[in-house]
Amino acid sequence: MHTILGATGQIAVELARELHRTYTTDLRLVSRQPRKIHDSDTLVAANLLDAAQTARAIHGSHTVYFTAGLPPDTTLWEAQFPVMLRNALDATRAAGARFVYFDNTYMYPQDSRPLTEEAPFAPVGRKGQVRAAMASMVLEEMARGDIPALIGRAPEFYGPGKTQSITNALIIDRILADQKPRVPVRDDTLRTLIWTPDASRALAALGNTPDAFGQTWHLPCDDDRLTYRQFIALASEVWERPLPHQVLHPWMLAAAGLVSRQVRELRELLPRYGQDNLFDSSKFKRRFPAFEVTRYRQGLAQIHTASRGRAQ
């Protein structure tokens, strides 16, 4: 039994599809309101803030994937994320299962240094501090050695469906809505973006590779990094129309933050957009040389094709 915690997000949905397609049809999907992706899926409604509900949801599992998310609300993150993760780890240990933790890069330095799995934690802001503390919890679990555990870490997403990221919200979703794309801070810094289905496929591969446990892994990305200016120019080629864009300079975002809570919640992440983001996923690519990474043009073309299908 492979159990996915937080099973309604885009990463979890793609993960369930990959597990079902390649590894096992014995899937348990856990969230407050889980929905079937395949007829054979087992659904369990549970609140991960409740230790007993979490234990019942995980009981009998072989591998547990933690992909739970929360809205971008700092106070909510501080109050709930560590509790959810602790409950999941305790329940996984009680079940004698393996634990796969899906992570982001908020705890990393927000500068232009190349980021490998050995990069130090240097969180900027409260959200980064929460994610650093959570990653440390999983690292402590690895060091204790009671259960096999691993971390799969991804940079910012871009992708299909309900992918949630600044890139999707400001660029891709606006292109699909025939609105001008917007770029945070600068459009001339290199970005490392991961195609959402690639992140999920890689997480499934790690969760089914015994020697991957006990380690942190950067999930695989296209190494042909683009600036946002180049990314939008590539999208313009795919959509076959001009796509002029607007750069949201820091002073503009500061002003918007006076009236928008959503913008205020994102401000601690903005320094990373003023620097090249050099996320290194070579460790994964060496271990899984047959894994085919989706190129940026391929990903944008898939989004464009899907949007045309919905419009017909």
XYZ file of N, CA and C in Angstrom, residues 101-309:
627
model
N 9.420 12.526 1.724
C 9.032 13.903 2.032
C 9.283 14.795 0.824
N 8.218 15.424 0.330
C 8.331 16.350 -0.798
C 8.581 17.745 -0.247
N 9.697 18.351 -0.668
C 10.170 19.588 -0.064
C 10.354 20.669 -1.128
N 10.475 21.927 -0.656
C 10.812 23.022 -1.552
C 12.149 23.635 -1.148
N 12.474 24.799 -1.699
C 13.802 25.386 -1.491
C 13.758 26.645 -0.633
N 12.680 26.866 0.095
C 12.555 28.112 0.848
C 13.646 28.275 1.902
N 14.244 27.183 2.353
C 15.263 27.267 3.412
C 16.648 27.599 2.880
N 16.811 27.631 1.558
C 18.123 27.861 0.980
C 18.477 29.353 0.947
N 19.771 29.672 0.818
C 20.175 31.066 0.635
C 19.535 31.646 -0.636
N 19.132 32.891 -0.571
C 18.513 33.538 -1.732
C 19.575 34.349 -2.472
N 20.575 33.632 -2.991
C 21.620 34.280 -3.766
C 21.943 33.412 -4.969
N 23.004 33.758 -5.690
C 23.264 33.116 -6.976
C 24.207 31.922 -6.903
N 24.527 31.440 -5.692
C 25.425 30.285 -5.598
C 24.742 29.032 -6.155
N 25.481 28.116 -6.765
C 24.888 26.837 -7.174
C 24.376 26.076 -5.952
N 23.169 25.551 -6.051
C 22.525 24.873 -4.928
C 22.530 23.370 -5.167
N 23.339 22.661 -4.392
C 23.321 21.202 -4.400
C 22.622 20.725 -3.135
N 22.535 19.413 -2.989
C 21.914 18.847 -1.790
C 22.684 19.194 -0.523
N 23.915 19.630 -0.657
C 24.733 20.003 0.507
C 24.641 21.490 0.844
N 23.819 22.243 0.125
C 23.706 23.681 0.382
C 23.235 23.927 1.815
N 23.781 24.942 2.476
C 23.370 25.221 3.858
C 21.960 25.785 3.913
N 21.325 25.624 5.054
C 20.043 26.275 5.287
C 20.316 27.705 5.765
N 19.740 28.662 5.087
C 19.876 30.068 5.462
C 18.560 30.771 5.135
N 17.482 30.401 5.831
C 16.153 30.898 5.457
C 16.021 32.410 5.620
N 15.318 33.002 4.658
C 14.975 34.417 4.708
C 13.477 34.510 4.966
N 13.093 34.987 6.138
C 11.682 35.127 6.440
C 11.108 33.935 7.175
N 9.889 34.111 7.643
C 9.263 33.106 8.513
C 8.884 31.837 7.769
N 8.430 31.945 6.536
C 8.095 30.732 5.782
C 9.339 29.874 5.583
N 10.455 30.513 5.250
C 11.692 29.775 5.091
C 12.116 29.093 6.376
N 11.896 29.759 7.503
C 12.238 29.155 8.793
C 11.375 27.925 9.076
N 10.094 27.987 8.705
C 9.216 26.828 8.882
C 9.713 25.655 8.045
N 10.043 25.921 6.773
C 10.478 24.833 5.910
C 11.837 24.284 6.350
N 12.711 25.136 6.867
C 13.987 24.645 7.386
C 13.769 23.728 8.581
N 12.864 24.115 9.469
C 12.579 23.288 10.645
C 11.970 21.953 10.236
N 11.093 21.965 9.227
C 10.470 20.719 8.781
C 11.499 19.793 8.135
N 12.336 20.346 7.267
C 13.375 19.521 6.645
C 14.294 18.933 7.710
N 14.598 19.720 8.739
C 15.460 19.229 9.815
C 14.801 18.080 10.564
N 13.476 18.116 10.715
C 12.768 17.015 11.346
C 12.971 15.720 10.571
N 12.890 15.808 9.241
C 13.065 14.600 8.428
C 14.521 14.139 8.461
N 15.456 15.081 8.442
C 16.874 14.712 8.544
C 17.158 14.015 9.866
N 16.530 14.479 10.934
C 16.692 13.821 12.232
C 16.124 12.402 12.198
N 15.015 12.228 11.479
C 14.426 10.889 11.329
C 15.381 9.978 10.576
N 16.007 10.504 9.528
C 17.002 9.722 8.782
C 18.141 9.303 9.696
N 18.639 10.265 10.495
C 19.783 9.978 11.368
C 19.430 8.940 12.432
N 18.162 8.976 12.906
C 17.734 8.014 13.923
C 17.686 6.611 13.327
N 17.249 6.487 12.080
C 17.306 5.215 11.375
C 16.222 4.219 11.714
N 15.168 4.651 12.411
C 14.096 3.712 12.753
C 13.302 3.295 11.519
N 13.128 4.217 10.587
C 12.412 3.929 9.347
C 13.215 4.496 8.187
N 13.095 3.913 6.996
C 13.723 4.528 5.826
C 12.995 5.830 5.486
N 13.732 6.902 5.269
C 13.143 8.194 4.915
C 14.038 8.877 3.892
N 13.427 9.718 3.062
C 14.185 10.505 2.100
C 13.486 11.829 1.867
N 14.245 12.779 1.326
C 13.727 14.086 0.950
C 13.885 14.256 -0.550
N 12.799 14.606 -1.234
C 12.836 14.997 -2.635
C 12.525 16.481 -2.711
N 13.490 17.271 -3.142
C 13.348 18.744 -3.076
C 13.239 19.324 -4.487
N 12.297 20.246 -4.654
C 12.045 20.850 -5.954
C 12.138 22.364 -5.869
N 12.630 23.013 -6.939
C 12.567 24.466 -7.011
C 11.172 24.896 -7.438
N 11.046 26.098 -7.950
C 9.713 26.608 -8.311
C 9.102 25.807 -9.461
N 7.799 25.604 -9.368
C 7.077 24.842 -10.389
C 6.687 25.716 -11.583
N 6.531 25.052 -12.723
C 5.653 25.531 -13.786
C 4.988 24.276 -14.317
N 3.764 24.401 -14.800
C 3.143 23.172 -15.243
C 1.685 23.295 -15.606
N 1.066 22.146 -15.856
C -0.321 22.089 -16.326
C -1.299 22.120 -15.163
N -2.568 22.100 -15.517
C -3.626 21.945 -14.518
C -3.635 23.053 -13.494
N -3.711 22.658 -12.233
C -3.810 23.620 -11.132
C -2.462 23.835 -10.439
N -1.383 23.745 -11.209
C -0.057 24.004 -10.651
C -0.044 25.368 -9.972
N 0.419 25.394 -8.721
C 0.440 26.636 -7.956
C 1.878 27.109 -7.787
N 2.177 28.247 -8.383
C 3.503 28.852 -8.262
C 3.397 30.301 -8.709
N 4.427 31.072 -8.384
C 4.463 32.455 -8.849
C 4.574 32.487 -10.367
N 5.359 31.580 -10.946
C 5.503 31.536 -12.404
C 4.179 31.247 -13.083
N 3.437 30.274 -12.579
C 2.137 29.990 -13.180
C 1.172 31.151 -12.998
N 1.125 31.697 -11.784
C 0.146 32.751 -11.497
C 0.409 34.019 -12.294
N 1.684 34.414 -12.404
C 2.000 35.696 -13.032
C 2.253 35.598 -14.528
N 2.649 34.423 -15.001
C 3.004 34.310 -16.415
C 2.049 33.386 -17.155
N 2.051 32.105 -16.811
C 1.300 31.133 -17.611
C -0.199 31.366 -17.521
N -0.727 31.531 -16.320
C -2.172 31.728 -16.179
C -2.627 33.009 -16.869
N -1.776 34.031 -16.851
C -2.146 35.286 -17.506
C -2.092 35.147 -19.035
N -1.135 34.378 -19.556
C -1.125 34.114 -20.999
C -2.404 33.389 -21.407
N -2.796 32.393 -20.608
C -4.012 31.635 -20.922
C -5.260 32.501 -20.847
N -5.203 33.554 -20.034
C -6.356 34.462 -19.890
C -6.256 35.662 -20.821
N -5.303 35.621 -21.774
C -5.086 36.736 -22.707
C -4.781 38.040 -21.972
N -3.991 37.922 -20.922
C -3.547 39.093 -20.171
C -2.032 39.204 -20.273
N -1.497 40.378 -19.997
C -0.053 40.605 -20.094
C 0.679 39.852 -18.980
N 1.659 39.022 -19.325
C 2.450 38.347 -18.276
C 3.192 39.368 -17.419
N 3.393 38.995 -16.170
C 4.123 39.835 -15.236
C 5.297 39.054 -14.654
N 6.359 39.757 -14.384
C 7.585 39.138 -13.886
C 7.981 39.816 -12.580
N 8.227 39.047 -11.518
C 8.627 39.669 -10.259
C 10.089 40.108 -10.256
N 10.324 41.360 -9.929
C 11.634 41.945 -9.622
C 12.501 42.198 -10.857
N 12.904 41.122 -11.573
C 13.775 41.266 -12.746
C 13.438 40.199 -13.765
N 13.691 40.526 -15.052
C 13.445 39.534 -16.100
C 14.731 39.036 -16.735
N 15.888 39.358 -16.125
C 17.168 38.984 -16.730
C 18.011 38.070 -15.848
N 17.419 37.496 -14.811
C 18.129 36.521 -13.985
C 17.715 35.114 -14.399
N 18.652 34.191 -14.332
C 18.376 32.811 -14.730
C 17.487 32.143 -13.688
N 16.477 31.422 -14.167
C 15.570 30.700 -13.274
C 15.719 29.204 -13.507
N 15.655 28.424 -12.441
C 15.521 26.971 -12.558
C 14.099 26.621 -12.170
N 13.336 26.135 -13.134
C 11.940 25.754 -12.910
C 11.798 24.257 -13.150
N 10.900 23.630 -12.405
C 10.654 22.199 -12.599
C 9.242 21.997 -13.127
N 9.134 21.161 -14.139
C 7.843 20.793 -14.728
C 7.123 19.902 -13.720
N 5.918 20.287 -13.318
C 5.229 19.606 -12.229
C 5.176 18.086 -12.405
N 4.764 17.564 -13.565
C 4.741 16.098 -13.697
C 6.122 15.455 -13.544
N 7.199 16.162 -13.926
C 8.545 15.613 -13.723
C 8.835 15.454 -12.232
N 8.441 16.447 -11.441
C 8.658 16.366 -9.995
C 7.961 15.139 -9.417
N 6.740 14.896 -9.860
C 5.974 13.762 -9.346
C 6.546 12.439 -9.824
N 6.941 12.363 -11.096
C 7.537 11.134 -11.611
C 8.832 10.808 -10.873
N 9.618 11.847 -10.606
C 10.885 11.634 -9.905
C 10.644 11.193 -8.469
N 9.635 11.772 -7.825
C 9.316 11.388 -6.451
C 8.892 9.922 -6.398
N 8.107 9.494 -7.375
C 7.696 8.092 -7.434
C 8.898 7.178 -7.634
N 9.823 7.582 -8.500
C 11.025 6.771 -8.727
C 11.840 6.634 -7.445
N 12.016 7.726 -6.712
C 12.772 7.674 -5.466
C 12.085 6.766 -4.443
N 10.764 6.890 -4.344
C 10.029 6.105 -3.366
C 10.031 4.616 -3.642
N 10.436 4.239 -4.850
C 10.492 2.828 -5.220
C 11.913 2.360 -5.509
N 12.887 3.089 -4.965
C 14.303 2.740 -5.116
C 14.912 2.606 -3.732
N 15.110 1.394 -3.233
C 15.559 1.215 -1.848
C 16.813 1.987 -1.485
N 17.793 2.077 -2.397
C 19.032 2.753 -2.019
C 18.929 4.274 -2.073
N 17.746 4.801 -2.430
C 17.552 6.252 -2.415
C 17.258 6.775 -1.018
N 16.850 5.880 -0.118
C 16.460 6.320 1.222
C 17.699 6.678 2.051
N 17.458 7.536 3.037
C 18.551 8.033 3.855
C 19.290 9.193 3.220
N 18.717 9.784 2.166
C 19.385 10.850 1.431
C 18.404 11.965 1.065
N 18.976 13.128 0.738
C 18.233 14.228 0.129
C 18.535 14.239 -1.357
N 17.479 14.454 -2.158
C 17.615 14.456 -3.608
C 17.002 15.726 -4.189
N 17.736 16.388 -5.070
C 17.157 17.471 -5.866
C 16.468 16.848 -7.073
N 15.212 17.175 -7.236
C 14.432 16.579 -8.316
C 14.831 17.196 -9.656
N 14.716 16.448 -10.755
C 15.383 16.817 -12.007
C 14.706 17.957 -12.764
N 15.551 18.870 -13.258
C 15.094 20.043 -14.001
C 15.862 20.157 -15.319
N 15.302 20.907 -16.249
C 15.985 21.246 -17.496
C 17.167 22.151 -17.150
N 18.382 21.723 -17.500
C 19.577 22.505 -17.181
C 19.784 23.692 -18.121
N 19.007 23.778 -19.178
C 19.098 24.924 -20.088
C 18.275 26.064 -19.486
N 18.799 26.639 -18.412
C 18.045 27.643 -17.659
C 17.790 28.886 -18.510
N 16.607 29.460 -18.318
C 16.213 30.659 -19.048
C 15.961 31.789 -18.076
N 16.139 33.016 -18.561
C 15.610 34.159 -17.818
C 14.111 34.208 -18.071
N 13.394 34.967 -17.261
C 11.963 35.120 -17.533
C 11.734 35.790 -18.891
N 12.627 36.683 -19.278
C 12.491 37.310 -20.592
C 12.566 36.253 -21.683
N 13.524 35.321 -21.549
C 13.654 34.253 -22.534
C 12.499 33.264 -22.447
N 12.043 32.987 -21.231
C 10.922 32.066 -21.029
C 9.670 32.588 -21.723
N 9.410 33.883 -21.578
C 8.228 34.477 -22.215
C 8.419 34.552 -23.724
N 9.648 34.814 -24.185
C 9.908 34.796 -25.626
C 9.659 33.405 -26.203
N 10.046 32.365 -25.466
C 9.778 30.997 -25.911
C 8.280 30.730 -25.936
N 7.564 31.200 -24.914
C 6.108 31.053 -24.908
C 5.489 31.776 -26.100
N 6.042 32.926 -26.459
C 5.539 33.666 -27.612
C 5.681 32.850 -28.895
N 6.791 32.114 -29.023
C 6.958 31.240 -30.184
C 5.935 30.116 -30.165
N 5.700 29.540 -29.001
C 4.754 28.424 -28.888
C 3.335 28.894 -29.182
N 2.951 30.036 -28.632
C 1.588 30.564 -28.836
C 1.450 31.272 -30.186
N 2.564 31.522 -30.835
C 2.600 32.175 -32.155
C 1.918 33.538 -32.125
N 2.245 34.308 -31.098
C 1.770 35.688 -31.011
C 2.685 36.461 -30.064
N 2.757 37.762 -30.242
C 3.601 38.560 -29.344
C 3.071 38.491 -27.906
N 3.988 38.428 -26.955
C 3.599 38.390 -25.542
C 4.428 39.424 -24.768
N 4.097 40.694 -24.930
C 4.815 41.700 -24.135
C 4.545 41.497 -22.654
N 5.546 41.784 -21.821
C 5.388 41.531 -20.398
C 5.747 42.773 -19.585
N 5.371 42.752 -18.337
C 5.638 43.840 -17.407
C 6.484 43.313 -16.257
N 7.544 44.042 -15.894
C 8.347 43.702 -14.725
C 7.763 44.414 -13.507
N 7.467 43.637 -12.471
C 6.956 44.198 -11.220
C 8.158 44.505 -10.325
N 8.583 45.752 -10.338
C 9.752 46.158 -9.571
C 9.426 46.132 -8.073
N 10.449 46.016 -7.232
C 10.200 45.919 -5.785
C 9.319 47.021 -5.224
N 9.501 48.266 -5.689
C 8.673 49.352 -5.148
C 7.209 49.167 -5.512
N 6.943 48.570 -6.697
C 5.564 48.314 -7.109
C 4.946 47.237 -6.224
N 5.737 46.211 -5.917
C 5.230 45.137 -5.072
C 5.035 45.617 -3.637
N 5.919 46.508 -3.179
C 5.751 47.069 -1.843
C 4.459 47.856 -1.755
N 4.168 48.638 -2.794
C 2.927 49.419 -2.802
C 1.715 48.498 -2.849
N 1.796 47.437 -3.661
C 0.676 46.500 -3.744
C 0.454 45.797 -2.419
N 1.541 45.580 -1.682
C 1.429 44.907 -0.397
C 0.657 45.699 0.638
N 0.533 46.988 0.420
C -0.237 47.805 1.355
C -1.718 47.456 1.318
N -2.169 46.941 0.189
C -3.598 46.654 0.044
C -3.881 45.176 -0.173
N -2.859 44.383 -0.468
C -3.080 42.968 -0.791
C -2.342 42.077 0.189
N -3.081 41.289 0.945
C -2.446 40.338 1.859
C -1.664 39.288 1.097
N -2.178 38.871 -0.066
C -1.492 37.855 -0.860
C -0.101 38.332 -1.256
N 0.011 39.600 -1.676
C 1.324 40.132 -2.039
C 2.226 40.220 -0.816
N 1.684 40.635 0.324
C 2.489 40.707 1.547
C 3.044 39.336 1.920
N 2.244 38.287 1.713
C 2.682 36.935 2.056
C 3.828 36.464 1.166
N 3.943 37.043 -0.024
C 4.963 36.604 -0.967
C 6.241 37.429 -0.880
N 6.220 38.546 -0.151
C 7.356 39.469 -0.203
C 8.662 38.851 0.291
N 8.613 37.943 1.267
C 9.857 37.359 1.771
C 10.546 36.469 0.739
N 9.803 36.060 -0.316
C 10.377 35.218 -1.360
C 11.011 36.029 -2.481
N 10.777 37.342 -2.509
C 11.162 38.144 -3.667
C 12.661 38.287 -3.875
N 13.506 38.289 -2.814
C 14.947 38.428 -3.082
C 15.495 37.380 -4.040
N 14.909 36.187 -4.050
C 15.416 35.139 -4.936
C 15.251 35.505 -6.411
N 14.297 36.387 -6.730
C 14.076 36.755 -8.123
C 15.044 37.832 -8.603
N 15.799 38.416 -7.682
C 16.819 39.374 -8.061
C 18.162 38.734 -8.329
N 18.265 37.410 -8.157
C 19.507 36.661 -8.335
C 19.272 35.472 -9.260
N 20.338 35.019 -9.921
C 20.239 33.762 -10.658
C 19.885 32.641 -9.683
N 19.011 31.735 -10.116
C 18.649 30.573 -9.306
C 19.244 29.337 -9.981
N 20.306 28.791 -9.395
C 21.072 27.704 -10.000
C 20.891 26.427 -9.181
N 19.756 25.807 -9.337
C 19.394 24.576 -8.632
C 19.996 23.398 -9.393
N 20.854 22.636 -8.736
C 21.613 21.561 -9.364
C 20.952 20.215 -9.081
N 20.505 19.524 -10.138
C 19.859 18.223 -9.966
C 20.693 17.090 -10.572
N 22.019 17.301 -10.649
C 22.873 16.307 -11.306
C 22.954 14.994 -10.536
N 22.807 15.035 -9.216
C 22.855 13.797 -8.434
C 21.742 12.842 -8.880
N 20.526 13.348 -9.015
C 19.408 12.515 -9.459
C 19.683 11.976 -10.871
N 20.180 12.833 -11.747
C 20.385 12.424 -13.137
C 21.460 11.360 -13.255
N 22.448 11.401 -12.376
C 23.461 10.331 -12.380
C 22.857 9.006 -11.915
N 21.995 9.058 -10.921
C 21.411 7.823 -10.379
C 20.319 7.266 -11.291
N 19.614 8.152 -11.994
C 18.513 7.733 -12.867
C 18.767 8.260 -14.284
N 19.774 7.732 -14.963
C 20.156 8.295 -16.271
C 19.087 8.144 -17.345
N 18.145 7.231 -17.178
C 17.098 7.037 -18.189
C 15.924 7.999 -18.016
N 15.919 8.758 -16.922
C 14.805 9.679 -16.674
C 14.850 10.809 -17.699
N 13.739 11.008 -18.405
C 13.675 12.041 -19.440
C 13.072 13.312 -18.858
N 13.890 14.350 -18.772
C 13.449 15.635 -18.245
C 12.701 16.402 -19.335
N 11.584 16.979 -18.979
C 10.797 17.771 -19.921
C 11.484 19.102 -20.167
N 11.759 19.400 -21.425
C 12.385 20.671 -21.784
C 11.340 21.797 -21.709
N 11.830 23.017 -21.549
C 10.905 24.132 -21.389
C 9.958 24.267 -22.581
N 10.478 24.109 -23.781
C 9.608 24.211 -24.953
C 8.542 23.111 -24.928
N 8.941 21.911 -24.532
C 7.972 20.811 -24.463
C 6.864 21.112 -23.447
N 7.252 21.603 -22.286
C 6.262 21.902 -21.265
C 5.290 22.981 -21.702
N 5.819 24.072 -22.238
C 4.948 25.150 -22.706
C 4.041 24.670 -23.839
N 4.580 23.826 -24.710
C 3.756 23.298 -25.806
C 2.614 22.438 -25.271
N 2.873 21.651 -24.222
C 1.801 20.841 -23.639
C 0.708 21.717 -23.034
N 1.113 22.793 -22.355
C 0.115 23.708 -21.783
C -0.696 24.351 -22.890
N -0.020 24.774 -23.953
C -0.720 25.411 -25.081
C -1.697 24.439 -25.736
N -1.260 23.217 -25.987
C -2.135 22.217 -26.622
C -3.349 21.936 -25.745
N -3.131 21.798 -24.436
C -4.250 21.531 -23.516
C -5.237 22.698 -23.504
N -4.732 23.922 -23.577
C -5.622 25.087 -23.564
C -6.457 25.163 -24.822
N -5.879 24.770 -25.944
C -6.652 24.748 -27.207
C -7.733 23.687 -27.154
N -7.424 22.551 -26.512
C -8.416 21.498 -26.386
C -9.591 21.929 -25.531
